[in-house]
Coordinates of C-alpha atoms and ligand atoms in Angstrom, one line a residue:
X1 CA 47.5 -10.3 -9.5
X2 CA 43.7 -9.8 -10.1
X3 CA 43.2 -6.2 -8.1
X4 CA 42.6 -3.8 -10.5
X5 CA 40.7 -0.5 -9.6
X6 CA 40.9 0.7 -13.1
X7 CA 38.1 0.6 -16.1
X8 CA 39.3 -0.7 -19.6
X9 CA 39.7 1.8 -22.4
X10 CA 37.2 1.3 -24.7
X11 CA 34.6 0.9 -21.5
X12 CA 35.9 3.9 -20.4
X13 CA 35.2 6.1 -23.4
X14 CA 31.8 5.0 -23.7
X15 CA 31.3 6.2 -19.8
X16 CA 32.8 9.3 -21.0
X17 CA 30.7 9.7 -23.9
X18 CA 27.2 8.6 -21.5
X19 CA 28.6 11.2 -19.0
X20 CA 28.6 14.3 -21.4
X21 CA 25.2 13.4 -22.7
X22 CA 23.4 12.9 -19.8
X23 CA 25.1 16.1 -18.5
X24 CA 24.2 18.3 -21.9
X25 CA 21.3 16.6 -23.4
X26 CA 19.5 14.8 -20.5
X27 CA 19.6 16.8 -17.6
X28 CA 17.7 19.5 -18.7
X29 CA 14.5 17.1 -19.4
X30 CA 14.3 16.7 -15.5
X31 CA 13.3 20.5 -15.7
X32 CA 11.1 20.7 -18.4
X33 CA 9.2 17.5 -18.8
X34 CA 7.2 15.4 -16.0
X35 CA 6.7 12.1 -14.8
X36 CA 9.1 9.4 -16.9
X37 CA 6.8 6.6 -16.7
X38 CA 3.3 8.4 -18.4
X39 CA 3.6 7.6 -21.4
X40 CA 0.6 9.3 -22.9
X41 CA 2.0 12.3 -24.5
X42 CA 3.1 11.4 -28.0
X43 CA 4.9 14.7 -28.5
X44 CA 7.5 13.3 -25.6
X45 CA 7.9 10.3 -26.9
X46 CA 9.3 11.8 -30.3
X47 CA 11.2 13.8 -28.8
X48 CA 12.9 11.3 -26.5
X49 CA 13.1 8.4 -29.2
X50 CA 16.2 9.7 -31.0
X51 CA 17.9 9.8 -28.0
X52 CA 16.9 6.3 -26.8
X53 CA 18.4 5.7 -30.6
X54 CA 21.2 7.7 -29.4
X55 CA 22.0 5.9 -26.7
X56 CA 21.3 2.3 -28.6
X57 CA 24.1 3.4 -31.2
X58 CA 26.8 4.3 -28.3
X59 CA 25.9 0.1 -26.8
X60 CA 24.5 1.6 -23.4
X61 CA 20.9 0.4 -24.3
X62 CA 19.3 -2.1 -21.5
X63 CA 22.5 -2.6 -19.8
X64 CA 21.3 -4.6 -17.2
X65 CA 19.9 -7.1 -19.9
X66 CA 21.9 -10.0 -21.5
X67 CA 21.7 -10.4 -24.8
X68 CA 19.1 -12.3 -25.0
X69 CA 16.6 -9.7 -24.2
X70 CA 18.2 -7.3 -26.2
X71 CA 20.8 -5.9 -23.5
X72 CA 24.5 -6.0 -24.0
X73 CA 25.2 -8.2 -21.0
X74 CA 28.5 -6.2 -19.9
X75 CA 27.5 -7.5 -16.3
X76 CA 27.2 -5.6 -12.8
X77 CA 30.3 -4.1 -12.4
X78 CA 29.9 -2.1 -15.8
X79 CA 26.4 -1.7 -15.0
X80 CA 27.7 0.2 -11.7
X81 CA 30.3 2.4 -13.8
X82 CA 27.4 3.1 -16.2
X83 CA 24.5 4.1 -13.6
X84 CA 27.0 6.0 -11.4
X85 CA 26.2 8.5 -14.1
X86 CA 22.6 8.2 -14.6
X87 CA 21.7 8.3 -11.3
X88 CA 22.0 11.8 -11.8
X89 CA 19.0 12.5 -13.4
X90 CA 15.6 11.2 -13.2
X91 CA 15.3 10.7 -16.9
X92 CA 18.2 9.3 -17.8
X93 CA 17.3 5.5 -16.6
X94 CA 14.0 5.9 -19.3
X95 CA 16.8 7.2 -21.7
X96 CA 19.0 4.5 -21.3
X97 CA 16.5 1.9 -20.9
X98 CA 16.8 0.6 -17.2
X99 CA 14.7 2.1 -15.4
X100 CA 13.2 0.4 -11.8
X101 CA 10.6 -0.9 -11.6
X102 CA 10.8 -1.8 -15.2
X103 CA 13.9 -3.0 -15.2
X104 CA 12.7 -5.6 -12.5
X105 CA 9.6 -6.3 -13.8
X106 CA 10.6 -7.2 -17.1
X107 CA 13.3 -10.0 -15.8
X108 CA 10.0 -11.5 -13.9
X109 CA 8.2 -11.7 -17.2
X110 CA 11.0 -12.7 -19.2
X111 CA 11.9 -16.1 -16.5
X112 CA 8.1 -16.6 -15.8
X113 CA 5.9 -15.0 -18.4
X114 CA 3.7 -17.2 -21.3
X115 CA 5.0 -16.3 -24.9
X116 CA 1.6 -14.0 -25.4
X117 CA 2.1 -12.5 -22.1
X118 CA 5.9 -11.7 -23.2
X119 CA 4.7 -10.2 -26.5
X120 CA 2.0 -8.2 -25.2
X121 CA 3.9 -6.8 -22.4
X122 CA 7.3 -7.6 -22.7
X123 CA 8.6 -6.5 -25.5
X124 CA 6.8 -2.9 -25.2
X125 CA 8.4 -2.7 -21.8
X126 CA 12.1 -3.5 -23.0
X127 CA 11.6 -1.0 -25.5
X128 CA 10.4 1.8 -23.5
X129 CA 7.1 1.8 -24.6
X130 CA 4.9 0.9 -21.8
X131 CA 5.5 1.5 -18.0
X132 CA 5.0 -1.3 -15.1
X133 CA 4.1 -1.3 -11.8
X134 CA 4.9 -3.7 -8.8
X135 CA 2.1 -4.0 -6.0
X136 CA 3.2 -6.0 -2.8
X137 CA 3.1 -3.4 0.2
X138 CA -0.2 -3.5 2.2
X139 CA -1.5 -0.2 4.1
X140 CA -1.6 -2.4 7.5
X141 CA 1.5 -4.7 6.7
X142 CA 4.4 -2.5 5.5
X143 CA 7.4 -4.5 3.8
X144 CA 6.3 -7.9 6.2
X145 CA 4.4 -10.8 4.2
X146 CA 3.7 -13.0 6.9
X147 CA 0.5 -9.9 7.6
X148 CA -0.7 -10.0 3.7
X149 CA -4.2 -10.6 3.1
X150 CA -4.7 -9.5 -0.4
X151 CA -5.9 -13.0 -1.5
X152 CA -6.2 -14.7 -4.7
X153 CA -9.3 -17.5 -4.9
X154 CA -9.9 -19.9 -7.9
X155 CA -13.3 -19.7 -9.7
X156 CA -13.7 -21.2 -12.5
X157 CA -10.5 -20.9 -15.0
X158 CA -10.0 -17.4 -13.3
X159 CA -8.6 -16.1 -10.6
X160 CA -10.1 -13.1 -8.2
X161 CA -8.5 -11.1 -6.3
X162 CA -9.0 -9.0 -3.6
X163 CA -7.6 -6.5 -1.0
X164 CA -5.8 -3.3 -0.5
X165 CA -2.4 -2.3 -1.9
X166 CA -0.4 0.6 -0.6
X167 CA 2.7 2.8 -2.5
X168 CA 2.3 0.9 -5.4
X169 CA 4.4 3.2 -7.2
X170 CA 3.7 4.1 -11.0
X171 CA 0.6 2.2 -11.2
X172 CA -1.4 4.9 -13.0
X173 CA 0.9 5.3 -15.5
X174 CA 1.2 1.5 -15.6
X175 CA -0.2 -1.3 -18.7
X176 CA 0.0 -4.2 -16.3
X177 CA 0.7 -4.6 -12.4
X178 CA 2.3 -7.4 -11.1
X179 CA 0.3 -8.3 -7.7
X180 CA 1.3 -10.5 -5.0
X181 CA -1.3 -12.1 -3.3
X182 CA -2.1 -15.0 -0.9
X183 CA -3.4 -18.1 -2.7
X184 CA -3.2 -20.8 0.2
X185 CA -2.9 -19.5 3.9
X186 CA -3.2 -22.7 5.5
X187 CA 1.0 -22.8 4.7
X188 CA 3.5 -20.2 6.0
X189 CA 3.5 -16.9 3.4
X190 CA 7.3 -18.0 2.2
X191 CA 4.8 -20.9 0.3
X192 CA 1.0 -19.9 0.2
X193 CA 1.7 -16.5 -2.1
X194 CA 1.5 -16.4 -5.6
X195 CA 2.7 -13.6 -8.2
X196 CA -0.1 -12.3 -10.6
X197 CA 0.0 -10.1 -13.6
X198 CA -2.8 -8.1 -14.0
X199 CA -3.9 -5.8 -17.0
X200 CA -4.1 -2.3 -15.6
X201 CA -7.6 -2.1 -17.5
X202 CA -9.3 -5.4 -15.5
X203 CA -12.6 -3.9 -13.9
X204 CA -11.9 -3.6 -10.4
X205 CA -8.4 -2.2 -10.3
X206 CA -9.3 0.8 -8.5
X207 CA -6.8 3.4 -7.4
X208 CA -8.0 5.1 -4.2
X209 CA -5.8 7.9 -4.7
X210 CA -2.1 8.7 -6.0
X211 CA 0.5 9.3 -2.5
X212 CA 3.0 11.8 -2.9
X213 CA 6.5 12.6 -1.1
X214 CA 7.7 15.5 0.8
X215 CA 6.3 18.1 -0.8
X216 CA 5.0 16.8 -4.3
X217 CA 1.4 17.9 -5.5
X218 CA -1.5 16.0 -6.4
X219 CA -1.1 15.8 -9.9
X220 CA 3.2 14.6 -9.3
X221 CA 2.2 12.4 -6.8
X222 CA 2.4 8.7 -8.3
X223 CA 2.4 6.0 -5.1
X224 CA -1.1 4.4 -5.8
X225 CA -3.2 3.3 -2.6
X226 CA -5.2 0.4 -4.3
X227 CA -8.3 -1.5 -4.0
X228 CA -8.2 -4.8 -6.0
X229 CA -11.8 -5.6 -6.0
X230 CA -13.0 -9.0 -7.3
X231 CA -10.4 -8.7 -9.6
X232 CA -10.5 -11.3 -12.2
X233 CA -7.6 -12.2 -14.4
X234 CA -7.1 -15.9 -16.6
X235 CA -5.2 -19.0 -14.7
X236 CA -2.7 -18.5 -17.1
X237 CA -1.6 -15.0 -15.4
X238 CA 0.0 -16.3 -12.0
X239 CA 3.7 -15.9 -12.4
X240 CA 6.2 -19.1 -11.8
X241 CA 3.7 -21.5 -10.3
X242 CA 1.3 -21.4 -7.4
X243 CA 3.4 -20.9 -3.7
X244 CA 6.5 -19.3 -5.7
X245 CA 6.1 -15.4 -5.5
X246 CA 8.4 -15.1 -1.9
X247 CA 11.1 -17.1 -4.0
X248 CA 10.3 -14.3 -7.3
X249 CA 10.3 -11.2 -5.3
X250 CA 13.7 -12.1 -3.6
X251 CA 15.1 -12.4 -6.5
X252 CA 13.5 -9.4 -8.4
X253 CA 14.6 -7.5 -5.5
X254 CA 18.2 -8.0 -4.9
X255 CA 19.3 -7.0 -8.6
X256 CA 16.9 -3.7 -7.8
X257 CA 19.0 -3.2 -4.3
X258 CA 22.0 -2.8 -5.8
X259 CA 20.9 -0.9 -8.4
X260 CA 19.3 2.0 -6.8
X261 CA 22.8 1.7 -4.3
X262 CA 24.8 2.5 -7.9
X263 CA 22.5 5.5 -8.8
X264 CA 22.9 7.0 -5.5
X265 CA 26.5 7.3 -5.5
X266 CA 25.6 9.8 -8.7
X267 CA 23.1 11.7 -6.4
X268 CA 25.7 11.8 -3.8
X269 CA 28.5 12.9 -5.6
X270 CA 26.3 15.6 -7.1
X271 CA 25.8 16.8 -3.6
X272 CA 29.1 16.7 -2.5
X273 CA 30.1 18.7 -5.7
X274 CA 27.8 21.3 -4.7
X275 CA 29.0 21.3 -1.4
X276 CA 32.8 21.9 -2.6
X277 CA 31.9 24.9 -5.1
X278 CA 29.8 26.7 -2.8
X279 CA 32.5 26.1 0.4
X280 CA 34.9 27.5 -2.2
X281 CA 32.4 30.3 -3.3
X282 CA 31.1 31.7 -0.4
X283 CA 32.9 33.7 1.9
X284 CA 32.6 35.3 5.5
X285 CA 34.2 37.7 7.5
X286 CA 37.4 34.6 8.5
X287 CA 37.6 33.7 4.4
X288 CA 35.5 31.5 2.2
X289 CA 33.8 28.4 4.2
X290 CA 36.3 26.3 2.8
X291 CA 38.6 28.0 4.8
X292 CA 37.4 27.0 8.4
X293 CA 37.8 23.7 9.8
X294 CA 34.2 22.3 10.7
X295 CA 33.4 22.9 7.1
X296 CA 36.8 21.3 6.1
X297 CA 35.3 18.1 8.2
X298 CA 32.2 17.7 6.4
X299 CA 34.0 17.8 3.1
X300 CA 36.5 14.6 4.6
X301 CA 33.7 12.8 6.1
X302 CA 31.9 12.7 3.2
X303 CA 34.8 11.8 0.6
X304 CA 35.4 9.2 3.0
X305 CA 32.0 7.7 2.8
X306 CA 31.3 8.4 -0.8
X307 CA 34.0 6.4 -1.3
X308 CA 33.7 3.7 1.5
X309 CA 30.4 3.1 -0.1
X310 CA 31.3 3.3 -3.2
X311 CA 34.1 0.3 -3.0
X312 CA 31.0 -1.8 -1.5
X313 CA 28.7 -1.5 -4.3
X314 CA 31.7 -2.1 -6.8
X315 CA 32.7 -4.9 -4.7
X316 CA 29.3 -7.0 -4.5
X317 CA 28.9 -5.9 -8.2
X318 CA 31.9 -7.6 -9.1
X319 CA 30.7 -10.5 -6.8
X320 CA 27.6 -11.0 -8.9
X321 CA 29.4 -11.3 -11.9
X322 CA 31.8 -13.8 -10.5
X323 CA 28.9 -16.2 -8.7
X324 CA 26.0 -15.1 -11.1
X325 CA 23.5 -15.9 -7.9
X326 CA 22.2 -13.8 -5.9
X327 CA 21.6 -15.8 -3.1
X328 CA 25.6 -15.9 -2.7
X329 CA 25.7 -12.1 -1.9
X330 CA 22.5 -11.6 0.2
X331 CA 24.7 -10.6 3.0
X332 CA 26.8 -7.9 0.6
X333 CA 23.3 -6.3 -1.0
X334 CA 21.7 -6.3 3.0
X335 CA 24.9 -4.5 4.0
X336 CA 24.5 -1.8 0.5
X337 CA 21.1 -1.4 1.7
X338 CA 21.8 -0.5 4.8
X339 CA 24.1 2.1 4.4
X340 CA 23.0 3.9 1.1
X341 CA 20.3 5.7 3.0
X342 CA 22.8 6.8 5.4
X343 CA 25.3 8.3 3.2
X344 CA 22.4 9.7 1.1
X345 CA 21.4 11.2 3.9
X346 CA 24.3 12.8 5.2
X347 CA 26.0 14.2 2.6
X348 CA 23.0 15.6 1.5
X349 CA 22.5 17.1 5.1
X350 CA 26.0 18.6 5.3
X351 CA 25.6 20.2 1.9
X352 CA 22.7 21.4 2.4
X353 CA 23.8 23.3 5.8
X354 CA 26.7 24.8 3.8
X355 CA 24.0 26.4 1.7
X356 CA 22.4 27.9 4.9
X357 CA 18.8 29.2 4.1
X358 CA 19.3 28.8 0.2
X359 CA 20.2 25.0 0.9
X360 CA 16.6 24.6 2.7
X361 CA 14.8 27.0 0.0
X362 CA 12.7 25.1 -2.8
X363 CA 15.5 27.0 -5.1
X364 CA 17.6 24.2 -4.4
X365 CA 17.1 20.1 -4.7
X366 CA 18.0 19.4 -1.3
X367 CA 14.8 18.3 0.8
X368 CA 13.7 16.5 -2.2
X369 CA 17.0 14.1 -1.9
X370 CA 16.2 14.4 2.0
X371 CA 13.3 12.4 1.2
X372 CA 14.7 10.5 -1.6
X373 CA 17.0 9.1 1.2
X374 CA 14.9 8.8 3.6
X375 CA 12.8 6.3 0.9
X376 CA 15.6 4.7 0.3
X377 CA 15.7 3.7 3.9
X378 CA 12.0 1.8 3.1
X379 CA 11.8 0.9 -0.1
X380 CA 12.3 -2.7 -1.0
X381 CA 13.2 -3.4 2.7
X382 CA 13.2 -1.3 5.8
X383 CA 16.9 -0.9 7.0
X384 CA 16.3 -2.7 9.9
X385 CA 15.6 -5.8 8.5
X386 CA 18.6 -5.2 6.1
X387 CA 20.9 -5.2 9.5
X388 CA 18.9 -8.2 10.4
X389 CA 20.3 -9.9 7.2
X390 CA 23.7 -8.9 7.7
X391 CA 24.4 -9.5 11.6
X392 CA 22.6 -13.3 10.8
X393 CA 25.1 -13.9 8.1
X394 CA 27.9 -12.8 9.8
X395 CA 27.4 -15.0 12.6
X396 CA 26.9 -17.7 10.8
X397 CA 31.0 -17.3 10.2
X398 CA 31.5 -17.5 13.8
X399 CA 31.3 -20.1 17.1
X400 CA 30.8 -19.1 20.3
X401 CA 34.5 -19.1 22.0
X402 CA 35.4 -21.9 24.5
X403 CA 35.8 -21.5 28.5
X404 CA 35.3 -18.5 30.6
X405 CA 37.5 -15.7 28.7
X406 CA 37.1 -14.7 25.6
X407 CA 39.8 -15.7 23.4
X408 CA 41.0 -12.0 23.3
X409 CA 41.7 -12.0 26.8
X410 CA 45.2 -10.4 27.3
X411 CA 46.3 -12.8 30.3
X412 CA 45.1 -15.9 28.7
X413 CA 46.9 -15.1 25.6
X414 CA 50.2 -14.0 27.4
X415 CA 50.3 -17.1 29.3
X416 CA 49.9 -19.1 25.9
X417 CA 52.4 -17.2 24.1
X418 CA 55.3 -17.7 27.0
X419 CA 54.1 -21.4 26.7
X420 CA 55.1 -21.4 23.2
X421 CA 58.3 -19.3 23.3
X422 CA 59.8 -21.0 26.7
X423 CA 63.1 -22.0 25.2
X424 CA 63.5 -18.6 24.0
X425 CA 62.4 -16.7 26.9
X426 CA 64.6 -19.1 28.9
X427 CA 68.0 -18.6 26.6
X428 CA 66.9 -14.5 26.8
X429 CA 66.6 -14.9 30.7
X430 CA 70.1 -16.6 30.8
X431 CA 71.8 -14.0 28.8
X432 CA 71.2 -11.2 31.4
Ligands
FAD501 C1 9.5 5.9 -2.6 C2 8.9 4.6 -2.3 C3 8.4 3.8 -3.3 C4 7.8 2.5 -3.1 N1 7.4 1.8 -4.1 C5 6.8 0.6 -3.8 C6 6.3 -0.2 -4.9 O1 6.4 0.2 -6.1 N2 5.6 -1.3 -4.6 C7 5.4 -1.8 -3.4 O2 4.8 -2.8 -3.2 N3 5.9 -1.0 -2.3 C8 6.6 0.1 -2.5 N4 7.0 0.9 -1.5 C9 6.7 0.5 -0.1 C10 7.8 0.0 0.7 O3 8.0 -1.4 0.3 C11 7.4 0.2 2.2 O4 7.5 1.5 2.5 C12 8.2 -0.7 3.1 O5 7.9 -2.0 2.9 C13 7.9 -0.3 4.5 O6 6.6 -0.4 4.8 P1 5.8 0.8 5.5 O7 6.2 2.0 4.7 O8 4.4 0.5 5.7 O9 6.5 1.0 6.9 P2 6.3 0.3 8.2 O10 6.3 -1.2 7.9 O11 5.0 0.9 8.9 O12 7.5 0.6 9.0 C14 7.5 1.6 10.1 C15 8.9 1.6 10.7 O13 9.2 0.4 11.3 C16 10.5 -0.1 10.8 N5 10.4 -1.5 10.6 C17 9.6 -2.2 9.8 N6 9.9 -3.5 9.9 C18 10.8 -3.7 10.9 C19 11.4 -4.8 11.5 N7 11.2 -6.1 11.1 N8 12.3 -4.6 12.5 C20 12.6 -3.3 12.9 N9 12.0 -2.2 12.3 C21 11.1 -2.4 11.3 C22 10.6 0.7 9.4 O14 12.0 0.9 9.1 C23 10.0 2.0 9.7 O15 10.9 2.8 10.4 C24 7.7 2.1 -1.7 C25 8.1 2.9 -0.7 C26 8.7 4.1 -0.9 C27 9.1 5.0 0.2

């Protein structure tokens, strides 16, 4: 027997160990310090670097990396265990060294970068030294490709590129972007878009301005609207061949799916935790709100789905690992997709009712999950395409049942079954 819901040992105490750390040493920087991705103030990086070393010396360093770029290659399902705790906290990723869009970015440059590209960018980036952005939204085209027009022309032995970016998230903290752009739209966009890695510094990389959520100020706000204007960048800097950046992103994407799915069940939990203490703490005039039975409902509901999700993302993890190809789960990542905002969502929601005003106050980290959720419904694929995904693969399982019942029907199936168990029904009729 194969089932086995239980983590090894030796696995297990260097969860424990990660847990305790992030909790004593890590969480507090989400207070103090700002954005993890600028990297420009030296006095953060020494004081984060011993716990990077920290982290390095307990084997949780790059865990989403094999070996050979430096990771431990313990695979998705210990990946899952692992971010289940540092999803927590916003700096724990840059502390542990797999952060998104990093994290992403770097396995594009590792599969499809030159060795100079990989030592000028790469190697910084797996070692937490530079940040990265990714720049594929358009303002008019949301997550669809098919409506790009940032286009990429040959001149010379450059290319120049041109157009508008939107949400590029991180790109003014970043050293490179890596831009996709059309390069031939005389074919569908699946074939006539390339993937381009351009120095942040390359004259004509304007940021418009820096978009914010909710209800983050102008200097936290970090989702660059971006004008690539006669951008010019070497022939060497397109990414895995001319036609191939629908095929890149896919993949980039799917690992990033499922990762963000196994930090959220940390965020959640941390909601539902809150949710528990204050329904135990907080009392009115019929007991403490634990006591009454709507608030008893929220509490099963979300166990329930914290857990229902939970077994999902655990599930496809260990699915990776077994197929290592991601086009074998697309149907099991769609379906994580789709319901992480959800559960985000709600449990958040129902926690922050059982806070009453204080849950909506900015004393409390609610409406800034709210959102987080709500990104979560957008990000790397609206939800609605995700269901798309999911219902197509399904079907595929599936033919369309023959003659004019469906093959539930009760009295078709009745009159089959005494069919088969005539002799019997015929020896049970005799008897009586
Ligand atoms: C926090 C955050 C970070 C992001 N970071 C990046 C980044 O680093 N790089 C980057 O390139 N992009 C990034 N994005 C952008 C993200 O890819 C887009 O938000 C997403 O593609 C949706 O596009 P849109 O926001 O323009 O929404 P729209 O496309 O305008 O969607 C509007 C509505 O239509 C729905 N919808 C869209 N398509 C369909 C469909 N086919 N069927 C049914 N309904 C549909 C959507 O769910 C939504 O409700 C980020 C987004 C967020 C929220």
């Amino acid at each position: 027997m194969a089932w086995d819901f239980e983590t090894d040992r030796e696995y297990q105490q260097m969860l424990d160990w990660a847990d305790q750390f992030v909790r004593d040493e890590v969480e507090p920087l989400d207070l103090i310090l700002g954005n993890p991705y600028d990297k420009s103030n030296q006095r953060i990086i020494e004081l984060i670097k011993p716990m990077q070393q920290a982290v390095r010396d307990h084997g949780l360093w790059a865990c989403h990396l094999g070996p050979e770029l430096g990771g431990p290659g313990y695979g998705q399902v210990k990946l899952a265990l692992l971010n289940e705790i540092l999803g927590r906290s916003t700096w724990a990723p840059t502390i542990f060294g797999c952060q998104a869009p990093d994290s992403g970015n770097a396995e594009i440059l590792a599969h499809y970068g030159s060795d100079e590209q990989k030592a000028r960018y790469l190697q910084p980036l797996l070692d937490g030294e530079i940040s990265s952005c990714y720049s594929m939204t358009e303002p008019h085209a949301g997550a669809d490709p098919t409506l790009f027009t940032t286009s990429a022309a040959r001149d010379g032995d450059e290319w120049v590129i041109n157009g508008y970016k939107w949400f590029s998230s991180n790109a003014r903290f970043a050293e490179f972007l890596i831009v996709m752009a059309v390069t031939n739209p005389e074919v569908s966009a699946y074939q006539g878009m390339s993937m381009f890695i351009v120095p942040a510094d390359t004259p004509g990389v304007n940021i418009i301005r820096n978009v914010g959520t909710g209800t983050e100020s102008d200097e936290e706000a970090s989702h660059a609207y971006i004008h690539y204007d006669d951008v010019r960048v070497p022939l060497d800097h397109v990414l895995g061949g001319e036609g191939q950046a629908f095929a890149i992103a896919q993949t980039r994407l799917g690992a990033g799916r499922i990762h963000h799915a196994m930090r959220t069940i940390a965020r959640v939990r941390q909601a539902f935790d809150m949710m528990c203490e204050r329904a135990l703490a907080r009392e009115t005039r019929h007991g403490p709100l634990a006591s009454l039975q709507m608030t008893q409902e929220r509490i099963a509901d979300s166990w329930v789905e914290i857990e229902q999700f939970r077994l999902l993302v655990l599930r496809t993890a260990w699915l990776i690992d077994k197929h290592n190809d991601y086009g074998r789960v697309r149907k099991d990542i769609s379906a994580i997709k789709a319901a992480m905002p959800k559960v985000y969502f709600d449990v958040v929601q129902r926690s922050m009712h059982l806070h009453g005003s204080l849950g909506i106050s900015n004393e409390m980290p609610f409406s800034a999950w709210i959102v987080g959720a709500e990104s979560l419904a957008l990000a790397d694929g609206p939800t609605e395409t995700h269901k798309i995904v999911v219902a197509r693969q399904v079907l595929k399982e599936y033919l369309p049942h023959e003659g004019l019942f469906p093959n539930g029907h009760l009295p078709t199936r009745l009159e089959a079954a005494r069919k088969q168990y005539a002799d019997f029904l015929e020896r049970e009729a005799a008897e009586f």
